[in-house]
mmCIF file of C-alpha atoms in Angstrom:
data_model
loop_
_atom_site.group_PDB
_atom_site.id
_atom_site.type_symbol
_atom_site.label_atom_id
_atom_site.label_comp_id
_atom_site.label_asym_id
_atom_site.label_seq_id
_atom_site.Cartn_x
_atom_site.Cartn_y
_atom_site.Cartn_z
ATOM 1 C CA GLU A 1 -38.518 32.967 -10.367
ATOM 2 C CA VAL A 2 -37.370 29.371 -10.793
ATOM 3 C CA GLN A 3 -34.760 29.499 -13.515
ATOM 4 C CA LEU A 4 -31.776 27.799 -15.105
ATOM 5 C CA GLN A 5 -29.490 29.757 -17.403
ATOM 6 C CA ALA A 6 -27.212 27.820 -19.737
ATOM 7 C CA SER A 7 -24.226 29.587 -21.239
ATOM 8 C CA GLY A 8 -20.776 28.986 -22.673
ATOM 9 C CA GLY A 9 -21.590 27.579 -26.076
ATOM 10 C CA GLY A 10 -19.830 28.655 -29.215
ATOM 11 C CA LEU A 11 -17.988 27.601 -32.334
ATOM 12 C CA VAL A 12 -14.893 25.424 -31.992
ATOM 13 C CA GLN A 13 -12.826 23.208 -34.234
ATOM 14 C CA ALA A 14 -12.771 19.452 -33.847
ATOM 15 C CA GLY A 15 -10.488 18.478 -31.006
ATOM 16 C CA GLY A 16 -11.139 21.688 -29.125
ATOM 17 C CA SER A 17 -12.798 22.328 -25.786
ATOM 18 C CA LEU A 18 -15.679 24.291 -24.332
ATOM 19 C CA ARG A 19 -16.979 24.726 -20.808
ATOM 20 C CA LEU A 20 -20.711 25.136 -20.399
ATOM 21 C CA SER A 21 -22.284 26.669 -17.318
ATOM 22 C CA CYS A 22 -25.746 26.254 -15.841
ATOM 23 C CA ALA A 23 -26.669 28.841 -13.232
ATOM 24 C CA ALA A 24 -29.609 28.053 -10.958
ATOM 25 C CA SER A 25 -31.816 30.542 -9.179
ATOM 26 C CA GLY A 26 -35.177 30.614 -7.442
ATOM 27 C CA PHE A 27 -34.920 27.207 -5.773
ATOM 28 C CA THR A 28 -32.714 25.306 -3.348
ATOM 29 C CA PHE A 29 -29.692 24.256 -5.366
ATOM 30 C CA GLY A 30 -28.792 21.211 -3.254
ATOM 31 C CA ASP A 31 -32.240 19.624 -3.470
ATOM 32 C CA TYR A 32 -31.802 18.759 -7.141
ATOM 33 C CA ALA A 33 -29.847 16.671 -9.558
ATOM 34 C CA TYR A 34 -28.635 18.432 -12.682
ATOM 35 C CA GLY A 35 -28.521 17.010 -16.151
ATOM 36 C CA TRP A 36 -27.080 18.100 -19.453
ATOM 37 C CA PHE A 37 -28.958 17.276 -22.621
ATOM 38 C CA ARG A 38 -28.416 18.019 -26.261
ATOM 39 C CA GLN A 39 -30.466 18.046 -29.395
ATOM 40 C CA ALA A 40 -28.945 18.062 -32.849
ATOM 41 C CA PRO A 41 -30.897 18.987 -35.972
ATOM 42 C CA GLY A 42 -33.178 16.151 -36.996
ATOM 43 C CA LYS A 43 -32.377 14.074 -33.925
ATOM 44 C CA GLU A 44 -34.048 13.280 -30.638
ATOM 45 C CA ARG A 45 -32.954 15.008 -27.479
ATOM 46 C CA GLU A 46 -30.479 12.900 -25.552
ATOM 47 C CA GLN A 47 -29.207 12.994 -21.998
ATOM 48 C CA ILE A 48 -25.435 13.193 -21.961
ATOM 49 C CA SER A 49 -24.605 13.732 -18.301
ATOM 50 C CA CYS A 50 -25.981 14.081 -14.771
ATOM 51 C CA ILE A 51 -24.775 15.001 -11.329
ATOM 52 C CA SER A 52 -26.762 14.309 -8.175
ATOM 53 C CA LEU A 53 -26.060 16.685 -5.322
ATOM 54 C CA SER A 54 -27.590 14.281 -2.790
ATOM 55 C CA ASP A 55 -24.938 11.587 -3.200
ATOM 56 C CA GLY A 56 -22.447 12.975 -5.706
ATOM 57 C CA THR A 57 -23.088 10.293 -8.290
ATOM 58 C CA THR A 58 -22.616 11.130 -11.948
ATOM 59 C CA TYR A 59 -23.757 9.707 -15.246
ATOM 60 C CA TYR A 60 -22.350 9.984 -18.750
ATOM 61 C CA ALA A 61 -23.736 8.790 -22.013
ATOM 62 C CA ASP A 62 -21.483 6.432 -23.931
ATOM 63 C CA SER A 63 -21.079 9.048 -26.628
ATOM 64 C CA VAL A 64 -19.352 11.507 -24.284
ATOM 65 C CA ARG A 65 -17.822 9.383 -21.538
ATOM 66 C CA GLY A 66 -14.127 10.110 -21.174
ATOM 67 C CA ARG A 67 -14.409 13.415 -23.009
ATOM 68 C CA PHE A 68 -16.963 15.370 -20.961
ATOM 69 C CA THR A 69 -16.921 16.047 -17.227
ATOM 70 C CA ILE A 70 -19.803 17.364 -15.143
ATOM 71 C CA SER A 71 -19.169 19.237 -11.914
ATOM 72 C CA SER A 72 -20.835 21.695 -9.553
ATOM 73 C CA ASP A 73 -19.875 24.744 -7.567
ATOM 74 C CA ASN A 74 -22.459 24.720 -4.820
ATOM 75 C CA ALA A 75 -21.429 28.095 -3.449
ATOM 76 C CA LYS A 76 -22.204 29.641 -6.821
ATOM 77 C CA ASN A 77 -25.309 27.535 -7.536
ATOM 78 C CA THR A 78 -23.734 26.549 -10.825
ATOM 79 C CA VAL A 79 -23.207 23.286 -12.697
ATOM 80 C CA PHE A 80 -20.536 22.949 -15.360
ATOM 81 C CA LEU A 81 -19.921 20.681 -18.297
ATOM 82 C CA GLN A 82 -16.312 20.562 -19.431
ATOM 83 C CA MET A 83 -16.241 19.295 -23.002
ATOM 84 C CA ASN A 84 -12.915 18.144 -24.411
ATOM 85 C CA SER A 85 -11.901 16.444 -27.643
ATOM 86 C CA LEU A 86 -14.980 17.788 -29.334
ATOM 87 C CA LYS A 87 -16.227 16.129 -32.489
ATOM 88 C CA PRO A 88 -18.467 17.456 -35.251
ATOM 89 C CA GLU A 89 -21.177 15.081 -34.055
ATOM 90 C CA ASP A 90 -21.235 16.989 -30.758
ATOM 91 C CA THR A 91 -22.830 19.895 -32.597
ATOM 92 C CA ALA A 92 -26.189 20.555 -30.938
ATOM 93 C CA VAL A 93 -28.141 22.845 -28.694
ATOM 94 C CA TYR A 94 -27.175 21.966 -25.130
ATOM 95 C CA TYR A 95 -29.701 22.242 -22.319
ATOM 96 C CA CYS A 96 -29.404 21.926 -18.578
ATOM 97 C CA ALA A 97 -32.187 20.673 -16.347
ATOM 98 C CA ALA A 98 -32.833 20.120 -12.643
ATOM 99 C CA ASP A 99 -35.003 17.515 -10.949
ATOM 100 C CA SER A 100 -35.513 16.693 -7.280
ATOM 101 C CA VAL A 101 -36.737 13.147 -7.923
ATOM 102 C CA VAL A 102 -33.586 12.319 -9.839
ATOM 103 C CA ASN A 103 -31.639 13.808 -6.953
ATOM 104 C CA TYR A 104 -33.365 11.444 -4.545
ATOM 105 C CA HIS A 105 -32.653 8.315 -6.592
ATOM 106 C CA GLY A 106 -29.230 9.276 -7.906
ATOM 107 C CA CYS A 107 -27.821 9.749 -11.362
ATOM 108 C CA SER A 108 -27.236 6.073 -12.077
ATOM 109 C CA ILE A 109 -30.857 5.768 -13.203
ATOM 110 C CA SER A 110 -31.436 9.352 -14.273
ATOM 111 C CA HIS A 111 -31.646 8.333 -17.914
ATOM 112 C CA SER A 112 -34.529 6.042 -16.999
ATOM 113 C CA LEU A 113 -36.349 8.481 -14.717
ATOM 114 C CA GLY A 114 -36.100 11.478 -16.984
ATOM 115 C CA PHE A 115 -35.944 15.089 -15.942
ATOM 116 C CA HIS A 116 -39.325 16.644 -15.234
ATOM 117 C CA GLY A 117 -38.357 19.711 -13.242
ATOM 118 C CA VAL A 118 -36.707 22.939 -14.337
ATOM 119 C CA TRP A 119 -35.205 23.424 -17.798
ATOM 120 C CA GLY A 120 -32.902 26.079 -19.131
ATOM 121 C CA GLN A 121 -33.079 27.788 -22.493
ATOM 122 C CA GLY A 122 -30.142 26.042 -24.141
ATOM 123 C CA THR A 123 -26.854 27.167 -25.644
ATOM 124 C CA GLN A 124 -25.560 26.365 -29.118
ATOM 125 C CA VAL A 125 -22.391 24.319 -29.541
ATOM 126 C CA THR A 126 -21.001 24.017 -33.049
ATOM 127 C CA VAL A 127 -17.947 21.887 -33.811
ATOM 128 C CA SER A 128 -16.395 22.329 -37.220
ATOM 129 C CA SER A 129 -14.402 19.692 -39.054
#
C-alpha cells in the first residue's frame, strides 16, 4: 500500500541532534516532493522543510533554517531530516508527507501549495532544557 513511515524521534537535551527518517513505499519515490512538518501541543501544524526530487530544490522554515538539513537517498526511497542545535521549542510530533504537485512546482512555493498527498504517522521529538 501507499505508505510513509517516519522514525528516529526521541528525547534529547537542548543543543543535541537527531536524525529523522521517512521511508516511502507503494509509489514511485522520484515523482514526489517530500516535506517535514511538526505539531507541538496547542499549536498549529507547521511546515519546516521540503525537498523536491524533480529539481532538487529545498525549503526551510525560518525557525529551523541553519539548524536542520533535509536530504534524500533515492536508492533507499528514504528522506532524512538532520536536526542539530535542538531547542526546547523544537519539541513536537514530526510528520513527513509526499506530494506530486509540490514536486512539479518545486519546494520554493511548497508552503503555499500545501501537501495533499501521502502522510506518515509521525514521530515524537522531545528536547529538554
